[in-house]
């Protein structure tokens, strides 16, 4: 057997299994890569929201990155919830030491997760600054949604022109590519994501599904891009593939508990529901 490409997620645990590390590992598996984890925080969470956040010591986060990179090797990495400025500094240092990000050769996707979909904070205020100044310059791609765009740039995106302005403002922080996810901004039927490499825009327009269960959709998109990059796709191809993957996974989302259920890549395993029956 040959070893599959290896991917690393540097992110928080969601005890409800919807988002974070759990969504990333599910996506990596469905994309045919070997997923590894550097856990930054344990959230106490169910489908109704986050009731506790317990951060991991920064040096333990860094050590997780270094041990897997030096032994197993990483073809692409991503970040999710990073929680504090101290963790971000530790992640930046560890990534530099093992060649993850723009100072090395390993593609690095930074998903600037700042809050849960219920509005629970997943990043301290000081950490926002660290994200911009320490991680964005190291990133191959940053993938903010419109709430994160507002926090990071102060730009309240209400038009396609403003979405382009926001992409340009974010590119100033030094990432190679920016993906501004438009969500349901334009109309109820379509969503437009805008990819920018500092000179050219590529638009990805897809149908918008009016579904309640979208927990983990940002994580799933970023981990699919990461998997594509690990398999050698270029950025435009990886984002295009990830858009198709997330659209299908949103359609397969399921209810869970009393709140919001997760998007699901189980469509990649067509007989999963009947297996073991
Ligand atoms: O979906 C963003 C996200 C990432 N990571 C963790 C989360 C969430 C959202 O709730 O809990 C751990």
PDB file of C-alpha atoms and ligand atoms in Angstrom:
ATOM      1  CA  UNK A   1       0.000   0.000   0.000  1.00  0.00           C
ATOM      2  CA  UNK A   2       1.199   3.496  -0.689  1.00  0.00           C
ATOM      3  CA  UNK A   3       1.021   6.224   1.927  1.00  0.00           C
ATOM      4  CA  UNK A   4      -1.588   8.888   1.067  1.00  0.00           C
ATOM      5  CA  UNK A   5      -0.770  12.611   1.124  1.00  0.00           C
ATOM      6  CA  UNK A   6      -0.694  13.924   4.701  1.00  0.00           C
ATOM      7  CA  UNK A   7      -2.524  17.012   5.923  1.00  0.00           C
ATOM      8  CA  UNK A   8      -2.399  18.797   9.260  1.00  0.00           C
ATOM      9  CA  UNK A   9      -5.155  20.794  10.928  1.00  0.00           C
ATOM     10  CA  UNK A  10      -4.215  23.214  13.701  1.00  0.00           C
ATOM     11  CA  UNK A  11      -7.593  23.849  15.311  1.00  0.00           C
ATOM     12  CA  UNK A  12      -9.989  23.438  18.201  1.00  0.00           C
ATOM     13  CA  UNK A  13     -12.035  20.426  19.245  1.00  0.00           C
ATOM     14  CA  UNK A  14     -15.842  20.585  19.034  1.00  0.00           C
ATOM     15  CA  UNK A  15     -17.224  18.038  21.506  1.00  0.00           C
ATOM     16  CA  UNK A  16     -20.447  17.911  19.494  1.00  0.00           C
ATOM     17  CA  UNK A  17     -18.514  16.569  16.515  1.00  0.00           C
ATOM     18  CA  UNK A  18     -19.855  19.217  14.132  1.00  0.00           C
ATOM     19  CA  UNK A  19     -17.049  21.679  13.442  1.00  0.00           C
ATOM     20  CA  UNK A  20     -13.369  22.190  14.220  1.00  0.00           C
ATOM     21  CA  UNK A  21     -10.953  19.273  14.374  1.00  0.00           C
ATOM     22  CA  UNK A  22     -13.773  16.774  13.987  1.00  0.00           C
ATOM     23  CA  UNK A  23     -15.051  18.327  10.738  1.00  0.00           C
ATOM     24  CA  UNK A  24     -11.513  18.611   9.413  1.00  0.00           C
ATOM     25  CA  UNK A  25     -10.662  14.951  10.030  1.00  0.00           C
ATOM     26  CA  UNK A  26     -13.938  13.818   8.471  1.00  0.00           C
ATOM     27  CA  UNK A  27     -13.216  15.925   5.410  1.00  0.00           C
ATOM     28  CA  UNK A  28      -9.608  14.770   5.127  1.00  0.00           C
ATOM     29  CA  UNK A  29     -10.754  11.147   5.222  1.00  0.00           C
ATOM     30  CA  UNK A  30     -13.423  11.766   2.593  1.00  0.00           C
ATOM     31  CA  UNK A  31     -10.813  13.476   0.403  1.00  0.00           C
ATOM     32  CA  UNK A  32      -8.424  10.538   0.582  1.00  0.00           C
ATOM     33  CA  UNK A  33      -5.666  12.152   2.618  1.00  0.00           C
ATOM     34  CA  UNK A  34      -4.235  11.186   6.016  1.00  0.00           C
ATOM     35  CA  UNK A  35      -5.325  13.826   8.526  1.00  0.00           C
ATOM     36  CA  UNK A  36      -3.240  14.859  11.522  1.00  0.00           C
ATOM     37  CA  UNK A  37      -4.060  17.295  14.314  1.00  0.00           C
ATOM     38  CA  UNK A  38      -2.488  19.956  16.469  1.00  0.00           C
ATOM     39  CA  UNK A  39      -5.255  20.758  18.953  1.00  0.00           C
ATOM     40  CA  UNK A  40      -5.330  24.375  20.147  1.00  0.00           C
ATOM     41  CA  UNK A  41      -8.346  24.331  22.440  1.00  0.00           C
ATOM     42  CA  UNK A  42     -11.066  22.068  23.733  1.00  0.00           C
ATOM     43  CA  UNK A  43     -14.511  23.608  23.383  1.00  0.00           C
ATOM     44  CA  UNK A  44     -17.366  22.367  25.517  1.00  0.00           C
ATOM     45  CA  UNK A  45     -20.033  22.409  22.884  1.00  0.00           C
ATOM     46  CA  UNK A  46     -23.247  20.886  21.611  1.00  0.00           C
ATOM     47  CA  UNK A  47     -25.636  21.751  18.809  1.00  0.00           C
ATOM     48  CA  UNK A  48     -26.940  24.710  20.830  1.00  0.00           C
ATOM     49  CA  UNK A  49     -23.624  26.497  21.335  1.00  0.00           C
ATOM     50  CA  UNK A  50     -20.264  26.716  23.097  1.00  0.00           C
ATOM     51  CA  UNK A  51     -20.379  26.730  26.916  1.00  0.00           C
ATOM     52  CA  UNK A  52     -16.651  26.518  27.632  1.00  0.00           C
ATOM     53  CA  UNK A  53     -13.252  27.000  25.998  1.00  0.00           C
ATOM     54  CA  UNK A  54     -10.100  25.471  27.462  1.00  0.00           C
ATOM     55  CA  UNK A  55      -6.912  26.369  25.643  1.00  0.00           C
ATOM     56  CA  UNK A  56      -3.918  24.074  25.254  1.00  0.00           C
ATOM     57  CA  UNK A  57      -0.515  25.476  26.362  1.00  0.00           C
ATOM     58  CA  UNK A  58       1.134  27.195  23.337  1.00  0.00           C
ATOM     59  CA  UNK A  59       4.276  25.045  23.579  1.00  0.00           C
ATOM     60  CA  UNK A  60       2.123  21.894  23.405  1.00  0.00           C
ATOM     61  CA  UNK A  61       0.442  23.219  20.243  1.00  0.00           C
ATOM     62  CA  UNK A  62       3.870  23.890  18.716  1.00  0.00           C
ATOM     63  CA  UNK A  63       5.160  20.464  19.752  1.00  0.00           C
ATOM     64  CA  UNK A  64       2.227  18.682  18.069  1.00  0.00           C
ATOM     65  CA  UNK A  65       3.054  20.467  14.793  1.00  0.00           C
ATOM     66  CA  UNK A  66       6.758  19.696  15.022  1.00  0.00           C
ATOM     67  CA  UNK A  67       6.509  15.993  15.908  1.00  0.00           C
ATOM     68  CA  UNK A  68       4.180  15.110  13.062  1.00  0.00           C
ATOM     69  CA  UNK A  69       5.976  17.265  10.509  1.00  0.00           C
ATOM     70  CA  UNK A  70       9.435  15.883  11.285  1.00  0.00           C
ATOM     71  CA  UNK A  71       8.392  12.220  11.310  1.00  0.00           C
ATOM     72  CA  UNK A  72       5.311  11.822   9.105  1.00  0.00           C
ATOM     73  CA  UNK A  73       5.647  14.855   6.843  1.00  0.00           C
ATOM     74  CA  UNK A  74       2.965  17.376   5.903  1.00  0.00           C
ATOM     75  CA  UNK A  75       1.933  18.074   2.286  1.00  0.00           C
ATOM     76  CA  UNK A  76      -0.484  20.862   3.283  1.00  0.00           C
ATOM     77  CA  UNK A  77      -1.670  22.415   6.557  1.00  0.00           C
ATOM     78  CA  UNK A  78      -4.595  24.524   7.699  1.00  0.00           C
ATOM     79  CA  UNK A  79      -5.611  26.476  10.773  1.00  0.00           C
ATOM     80  CA  UNK A  80      -9.049  26.807  12.362  1.00  0.00           C
ATOM     81  CA  UNK A  81      -9.767  28.108  15.867  1.00  0.00           C
ATOM     82  CA  UNK A  82      -6.500  29.471  17.328  1.00  0.00           C
ATOM     83  CA  UNK A  83      -8.007  31.022  20.475  1.00  0.00           C
ATOM     84  CA  UNK A  84      -5.214  33.339  21.717  1.00  0.00           C
ATOM     85  CA  UNK A  85      -2.335  35.535  20.512  1.00  0.00           C
ATOM     86  CA  UNK A  86       0.124  33.310  22.401  1.00  0.00           C
ATOM     87  CA  UNK A  87      -1.047  30.217  20.497  1.00  0.00           C
ATOM     88  CA  UNK A  88      -0.803  32.107  17.185  1.00  0.00           C
ATOM     89  CA  UNK A  89       2.795  33.116  17.960  1.00  0.00           C
ATOM     90  CA  UNK A  90       3.644  29.502  18.830  1.00  0.00           C
ATOM     91  CA  UNK A  91       1.997  28.236  15.625  1.00  0.00           C
ATOM     92  CA  UNK A  92       3.907  30.774  13.494  1.00  0.00           C
ATOM     93  CA  UNK A  93       7.216  29.723  15.071  1.00  0.00           C
ATOM     94  CA  UNK A  94       6.569  25.989  14.715  1.00  0.00           C
ATOM     95  CA  UNK A  95       5.423  26.377  11.105  1.00  0.00           C
ATOM     96  CA  UNK A  96       8.611  28.284  10.263  1.00  0.00           C
ATOM     97  CA  UNK A  97      10.748  25.576  11.842  1.00  0.00           C
ATOM     98  CA  UNK A  98       9.164  22.794   9.758  1.00  0.00           C
ATOM     99  CA  UNK A  99       8.684  24.657   6.466  1.00  0.00           C
ATOM    100  CA  UNK A 100       4.902  25.176   6.590  1.00  0.00           C
ATOM    101  CA  UNK A 101       3.770  28.404   4.913  1.00  0.00           C
ATOM    102  CA  UNK A 102       5.297  30.972   2.620  1.00  0.00           C
ATOM    103  CA  UNK A 103       8.745  30.859   4.228  1.00  0.00           C
ATOM    104  CA  UNK A 104       8.820  27.122   3.428  1.00  0.00           C
ATOM    105  CA  UNK A 105       7.340  24.877   0.785  1.00  0.00           C
ATOM    106  CA  UNK A 106       4.230  23.426   2.438  1.00  0.00           C
ATOM    107  CA  UNK A 107       0.945  25.100   1.425  1.00  0.00           C
ATOM    108  CA  UNK A 108      -0.770  26.735   4.390  1.00  0.00           C
ATOM    109  CA  UNK A 109      -4.482  27.601   4.512  1.00  0.00           C
ATOM    110  CA  UNK A 110      -5.458  30.050   7.252  1.00  0.00           C
ATOM    111  CA  UNK A 111      -9.178  30.061   8.072  1.00  0.00           C
ATOM    112  CA  UNK A 112      -9.493  33.096  10.384  1.00  0.00           C
ATOM    113  CA  UNK A 113     -12.133  31.539  12.636  1.00  0.00           C
ATOM    114  CA  UNK A 114     -13.265  34.187  15.118  1.00  0.00           C
ATOM    115  CA  UNK A 115     -16.675  33.121  16.358  1.00  0.00           C
ATOM    116  CA  UNK A 116     -19.058  30.187  16.177  1.00  0.00           C
ATOM    117  CA  UNK A 117     -22.194  30.488  14.103  1.00  0.00           C
ATOM    118  CA  UNK A 118     -24.062  31.094  17.357  1.00  0.00           C
ATOM    119  CA  UNK A 119     -21.795  34.116  17.949  1.00  0.00           C
ATOM    120  CA  UNK A 120     -19.708  32.511  20.692  1.00  0.00           C
ATOM    121  CA  UNK A 121     -16.170  33.994  20.585  1.00  0.00           C
ATOM    122  CA  UNK A 122     -13.418  31.568  19.511  1.00  0.00           C
ATOM    123  CA  UNK A 123     -10.634  34.166  19.371  1.00  0.00           C
ATOM    124  CA  UNK A 124      -9.622  36.895  21.842  1.00  0.00           C
ATOM    125  CA  UNK A 125      -9.436  40.535  20.661  1.00  0.00           C
ATOM    126  CA  UNK A 126      -5.632  40.627  20.894  1.00  0.00           C
ATOM    127  CA  UNK A 127      -5.480  37.476  18.801  1.00  0.00           C
ATOM    128  CA  UNK A 128      -7.056  39.232  15.825  1.00  0.00           C
ATOM    129  CA  UNK A 129      -4.002  41.432  15.561  1.00  0.00           C
ATOM    130  CA  UNK A 130      -1.678  38.419  15.806  1.00  0.00           C
ATOM    131  CA  UNK A 131      -3.649  36.661  13.085  1.00  0.00           C
ATOM    132  CA  UNK A 132      -3.216  39.620  10.720  1.00  0.00           C
ATOM    133  CA  UNK A 133       0.430  40.324  11.493  1.00  0.00           C
ATOM    134  CA  UNK A 134       1.842  36.842  12.131  1.00  0.00           C
ATOM    135  CA  UNK A 135      -0.235  34.309  10.233  1.00  0.00           C
ATOM    136  CA  UNK A 136      -1.537  36.123   7.163  1.00  0.00           C
ATOM    137  CA  UNK A 137       2.007  36.830   5.853  1.00  0.00           C
ATOM    138  CA  UNK A 138       2.734  33.100   6.135  1.00  0.00           C
ATOM    139  CA  UNK A 139      -0.498  31.949   4.469  1.00  0.00           C
ATOM    140  CA  UNK A 140      -0.900  30.544   0.979  1.00  0.00           C
ATOM    141  CA  UNK A 141      -4.622  31.283   1.314  1.00  0.00           C
ATOM    142  CA  UNK A 142      -6.870  33.025   3.847  1.00  0.00           C
ATOM    143  CA  UNK A 143     -10.591  32.169   3.824  1.00  0.00           C
ATOM    144  CA  UNK A 144     -12.651  34.742   5.781  1.00  0.00           C
ATOM    145  CA  UNK A 145     -16.444  34.957   5.756  1.00  0.00           C
ATOM    146  CA  UNK A 146     -18.055  38.385   5.775  1.00  0.00           C
ATOM    147  CA  UNK A 147     -18.152  38.650   9.591  1.00  0.00           C
ATOM    148  CA  UNK A 148     -14.435  37.897   9.708  1.00  0.00           C
ATOM    149  CA  UNK A 149     -13.794  40.406   6.895  1.00  0.00           C
ATOM    150  CA  UNK A 150     -15.475  43.099   8.999  1.00  0.00           C
ATOM    151  CA  UNK A 151     -13.427  42.217  12.083  1.00  0.00           C
ATOM    152  CA  UNK A 152     -10.150  42.028  10.145  1.00  0.00           C
ATOM    153  CA  UNK A 153     -10.510  45.047   7.846  1.00  0.00           C
ATOM    154  CA  UNK A 154     -13.393  47.133   9.189  1.00  0.00           C
ATOM    155  CA  UNK A 155     -15.062  46.811   5.779  1.00  0.00           C
ATOM    156  CA  UNK A 156     -18.779  46.082   5.926  1.00  0.00           C
ATOM    157  CA  UNK A 157     -19.312  44.271   2.625  1.00  0.00           C
ATOM    158  CA  UNK A 158     -22.693  45.057   1.084  1.00  0.00           C
ATOM    159  CA  UNK A 159     -21.902  44.944  -2.651  1.00  0.00           C
ATOM    160  CA  UNK A 160     -19.711  43.083  -5.080  1.00  0.00           C
ATOM    161  CA  UNK A 161     -17.482  46.179  -5.377  1.00  0.00           C
ATOM    162  CA  UNK A 162     -16.971  46.126  -1.609  1.00  0.00           C
ATOM    163  CA  UNK A 163     -16.217  42.410  -1.728  1.00  0.00           C
ATOM    164  CA  UNK A 164     -13.385  43.219  -4.165  1.00  0.00           C
ATOM    165  CA  UNK A 165     -12.184  46.087  -1.961  1.00  0.00           C
ATOM    166  CA  UNK A 166     -12.136  43.721   1.005  1.00  0.00           C
ATOM    167  CA  UNK A 167     -10.108  41.133  -0.922  1.00  0.00           C
ATOM    168  CA  UNK A 168      -7.568  43.832  -1.828  1.00  0.00           C
ATOM    169  CA  UNK A 169      -7.379  45.072   1.772  1.00  0.00           C
ATOM    170  CA  UNK A 170      -6.856  41.513   3.059  1.00  0.00           C
ATOM    171  CA  UNK A 171      -4.143  40.819   0.463  1.00  0.00           C
ATOM    172  CA  UNK A 172      -2.194  43.736   1.981  1.00  0.00           C
ATOM    173  CA  UNK A 173      -1.603  41.578   5.057  1.00  0.00           C
ATOM    174  CA  UNK A 174       0.640  39.365   2.951  1.00  0.00           C
ATOM    175  CA  UNK A 175      -1.091  36.088   2.060  1.00  0.00           C
ATOM    176  CA  UNK A 176      -0.527  34.725  -1.438  1.00  0.00           C
ATOM    177  CA  UNK A 177      -4.271  34.291  -2.058  1.00  0.00           C
ATOM    178  CA  UNK A 178      -7.476  35.539  -0.444  1.00  0.00           C
ATOM    179  CA  UNK A 179     -10.898  33.871  -0.665  1.00  0.00           C
ATOM    180  CA  UNK A 180     -13.695  36.178   0.475  1.00  0.00           C
ATOM    181  CA  UNK A 181     -16.715  33.970   1.054  1.00  0.00           C
ATOM    182  CA  UNK A 182     -19.841  35.926   0.121  1.00  0.00           C
ATOM    183  CA  UNK A 183     -22.397  33.793   1.934  1.00  0.00           C
ATOM    184  CA  UNK A 184     -25.939  34.867   1.175  1.00  0.00           C
ATOM    185  CA  UNK A 185     -25.023  38.438   0.406  1.00  0.00           C
ATOM    186  CA  UNK A 186     -26.216  38.829  -3.174  1.00  0.00           C
ATOM    187  CA  UNK A 187     -29.527  37.163  -3.327  1.00  0.00           C
ATOM    188  CA  UNK A 188     -31.250  34.208  -1.788  1.00  0.00           C
ATOM    189  CA  UNK A 189     -30.515  31.864  -4.668  1.00  0.00           C
ATOM    190  CA  UNK A 190     -26.797  32.283  -5.246  1.00  0.00           C
ATOM    191  CA  UNK A 191     -23.604  32.745  -3.327  1.00  0.00           C
ATOM    192  CA  UNK A 192     -20.456  34.315  -4.715  1.00  0.00           C
ATOM    193  CA  UNK A 193     -17.006  33.549  -3.373  1.00  0.00           C
ATOM    194  CA  UNK A 194     -14.189  35.748  -4.636  1.00  0.00           C
ATOM    195  CA  UNK A 195     -10.621  34.483  -5.001  1.00  0.00           C
ATOM    196  CA  UNK A 196      -7.819  37.043  -5.375  1.00  0.00           C
ATOM    197  CA  UNK A 197      -4.093  36.548  -5.895  1.00  0.00           C
ATOM    198  CA  UNK A 198      -3.067  40.195  -5.563  1.00  0.00           C
ATOM    199  CA  UNK A 199      -3.731  40.963  -9.224  1.00  0.00           C
ATOM    200  CA  UNK A 200      -6.558  38.831 -10.611  1.00  0.00           C
ATOM    201  CA  UNK A 201     -10.003  37.913  -9.369  1.00  0.00           C
ATOM    202  CA  UNK A 202     -11.664  34.557  -9.931  1.00  0.00           C
ATOM    203  CA  UNK A 203     -15.354  34.313  -9.103  1.00  0.00           C
ATOM    204  CA  UNK A 204     -17.042  31.154  -7.909  1.00  0.00           C
ATOM    205  CA  UNK A 205     -20.807  31.360  -8.111  1.00  0.00           C
ATOM    206  CA  UNK A 206     -22.881  28.534  -6.721  1.00  0.00           C
ATOM    207  CA  UNK A 207     -26.442  27.852  -5.678  1.00  0.00           C
ATOM    208  CA  UNK A 208     -27.358  28.807  -2.148  1.00  0.00           C
ATOM    209  CA  UNK A 209     -29.247  26.147  -0.254  1.00  0.00           C
ATOM    210  CA  UNK A 210     -31.622  27.495   2.345  1.00  0.00           C
ATOM    211  CA  UNK A 211     -30.780  24.955   5.023  1.00  0.00           C
ATOM    212  CA  UNK A 212     -30.652  25.269   8.782  1.00  0.00           C
ATOM    213  CA  UNK A 213     -27.850  22.768   9.353  1.00  0.00           C
ATOM    214  CA  UNK A 214     -24.583  24.375   8.248  1.00  0.00           C
ATOM    215  CA  UNK A 215     -22.357  23.837  11.277  1.00  0.00           C
ATOM    216  CA  UNK A 216     -18.743  23.294  10.196  1.00  0.00           C
ATOM    217  CA  UNK A 217     -19.219  24.497   6.629  1.00  0.00           C
ATOM    218  CA  UNK A 218     -16.248  26.905   6.723  1.00  0.00           C
ATOM    219  CA  UNK A 219     -13.992  24.255   8.248  1.00  0.00           C
ATOM    220  CA  UNK A 220     -15.088  21.717   5.621  1.00  0.00           C
ATOM    221  CA  UNK A 221     -14.377  24.139   2.780  1.00  0.00           C
ATOM    222  CA  UNK A 222     -10.905  25.008   4.108  1.00  0.00           C
ATOM    223  CA  UNK A 223      -9.996  21.374   4.747  1.00  0.00           C
ATOM    224  CA  UNK A 224     -11.073  20.390   1.256  1.00  0.00           C
ATOM    225  CA  UNK A 225      -8.867  23.121  -0.238  1.00  0.00           C
ATOM    226  CA  UNK A 226      -6.033  21.864   1.985  1.00  0.00           C
ATOM    227  CA  UNK A 227      -6.568  18.289   0.761  1.00  0.00           C
ATOM    228  CA  UNK A 228      -6.557  19.437  -2.856  1.00  0.00           C
ATOM    229  CA  UNK A 229      -3.324  21.361  -2.346  1.00  0.00           C
ATOM    230  CA  UNK A 230      -1.796  18.295  -0.621  1.00  0.00           C
ATOM    231  CA  UNK A 231      -2.676  16.275  -3.719  1.00  0.00           C
ATOM    232  CA  UNK A 232      -0.933  18.810  -5.939  1.00  0.00           C
ATOM    233  CA  UNK A 233      -3.842  20.868  -7.294  1.00  0.00           C
ATOM    234  CA  UNK A 234      -3.147  24.533  -7.992  1.00  0.00           C
ATOM    235  CA  UNK A 235      -5.078  27.087  -5.917  1.00  0.00           C
ATOM    236  CA  UNK A 236      -7.856  27.790  -8.434  1.00  0.00           C
ATOM    237  CA  UNK A 237      -8.467  24.074  -8.995  1.00  0.00           C
ATOM    238  CA  UNK A 238      -8.394  23.337  -5.252  1.00  0.00           C
ATOM    239  CA  UNK A 239     -10.923  26.091  -4.484  1.00  0.00           C
ATOM    240  CA  UNK A 240     -13.160  24.999  -7.375  1.00  0.00           C
ATOM    241  CA  UNK A 241     -13.123  21.407  -6.121  1.00  0.00           C
ATOM    242  CA  UNK A 242     -13.779  22.568  -2.561  1.00  0.00           C
ATOM    243  CA  UNK A 243     -16.797  24.617  -3.647  1.00  0.00           C
ATOM    244  CA  UNK A 244     -18.319  21.570  -5.317  1.00  0.00           C
ATOM    245  CA  UNK A 245     -17.519  19.459  -2.248  1.00  0.00           C
ATOM    246  CA  UNK A 246     -19.106  21.874   0.219  1.00  0.00           C
ATOM    247  CA  UNK A 247     -22.227  22.328  -1.921  1.00  0.00           C
ATOM    248  CA  UNK A 248     -22.793  18.598  -1.881  1.00  0.00           C
ATOM    249  CA  UNK A 249     -21.975  18.387   1.841  1.00  0.00           C
ATOM    250  CA  UNK A 250     -24.469  21.144   2.695  1.00  0.00           C
ATOM    251  CA  UNK A 251     -27.168  19.197   0.859  1.00  0.00           C
ATOM    252  CA  UNK A 252     -26.290  16.173   3.009  1.00  0.00           C
ATOM    253  CA  UNK A 253     -26.317  18.068   6.326  1.00  0.00           C
ATOM    254  CA  UNK A 254     -28.406  16.424   9.023  1.00  0.00           C
ATOM    255  CA  UNK A 255     -30.207  17.555  12.195  1.00  0.00           C
ATOM    256  CA  UNK A 256     -28.465  16.941  15.512  1.00  0.00           C
ATOM    257  CA  UNK A 257     -29.643  17.708  19.053  1.00  0.00           C
ATOM    258  CA  UNK A 258     -31.899  20.703  19.574  1.00  0.00           C
ATOM    259  CA  UNK A 259     -29.881  23.181  17.540  1.00  0.00           C
ATOM    260  CA  UNK A 260     -27.780  23.300  14.403  1.00  0.00           C
ATOM    261  CA  UNK A 261     -26.519  20.113  12.746  1.00  0.00           C
ATOM    262  CA  UNK A 262     -23.354  19.640  10.713  1.00  0.00           C
ATOM    263  CA  UNK A 263     -22.658  19.566   6.998  1.00  0.00           C
ATOM    264  CA  UNK A 264     -21.591  16.085   6.035  1.00  0.00           C
ATOM    265  CA  UNK A 265     -19.260  14.476   3.515  1.00  0.00           C
ATOM    266  CA  UNK A 266     -20.910  11.057   3.932  1.00  0.00           C
ATOM    267  CA  UNK A 267     -22.057  11.263   0.284  1.00  0.00           C
ATOM    268  CA  UNK A 268     -18.446  10.246  -0.432  1.00  0.00           C
ATOM    269  CA  UNK A 269     -19.226   6.863   1.189  1.00  0.00           C
ATOM    270  CA  UNK A 270     -22.410   5.875  -0.642  1.00  0.00           C
ATOM    271  CA  UNK A 271     -23.125   2.720   1.398  1.00  0.00           C
ATOM    272  CA  UNK A 272     -22.282   4.181   4.844  1.00  0.00           C
ATOM    273  CA  UNK A 273     -25.926   4.294   5.963  1.00  0.00           C
ATOM    274  CA  UNK A 274     -26.535   0.607   5.231  1.00  0.00           C
ATOM    275  CA  UNK A 275     -23.107  -0.712   6.224  1.00  0.00           C
ATOM    276  CA  UNK A 276     -23.291  -2.938   9.388  1.00  0.00           C
ATOM    277  CA  UNK A 277     -27.074  -3.241   9.104  1.00  0.00           C
TER     278      UNK A 277
HETATM  279  O1  LIG B   1     -16.908  26.520  12.404  1.00  0.00           O
HETATM  280  C1  LIG B   1     -15.956  27.232  13.083  1.00  0.00           C
HETATM  281  C2  LIG B   1     -15.448  26.503  14.281  1.00  0.00           C
HETATM  282  C3  LIG B   1     -14.153  26.045  14.290  1.00  0.00           C
HETATM  283  N1  LIG B   1     -13.632  25.371  15.328  1.00  0.00           N
HETATM  284  C4  LIG B   1     -14.372  25.109  16.417  1.00  0.00           C
HETATM  285  C5  LIG B   1     -15.686  25.519  16.476  1.00  0.00           C
HETATM  286  C6  LIG B   1     -16.259  26.235  15.386  1.00  0.00           C
HETATM  287  C7  LIG B   1     -17.626  26.666  15.425  1.00  0.00           C
HETATM  288  O2  LIG B   1     -18.369  26.450  16.355  1.00  0.00           O
HETATM  289  O3  LIG B   1     -16.409  25.228  17.560  1.00  0.00           O
HETATM  290  C8  LIG B   1     -13.757  24.353  17.547  1.00  0.00           C
END
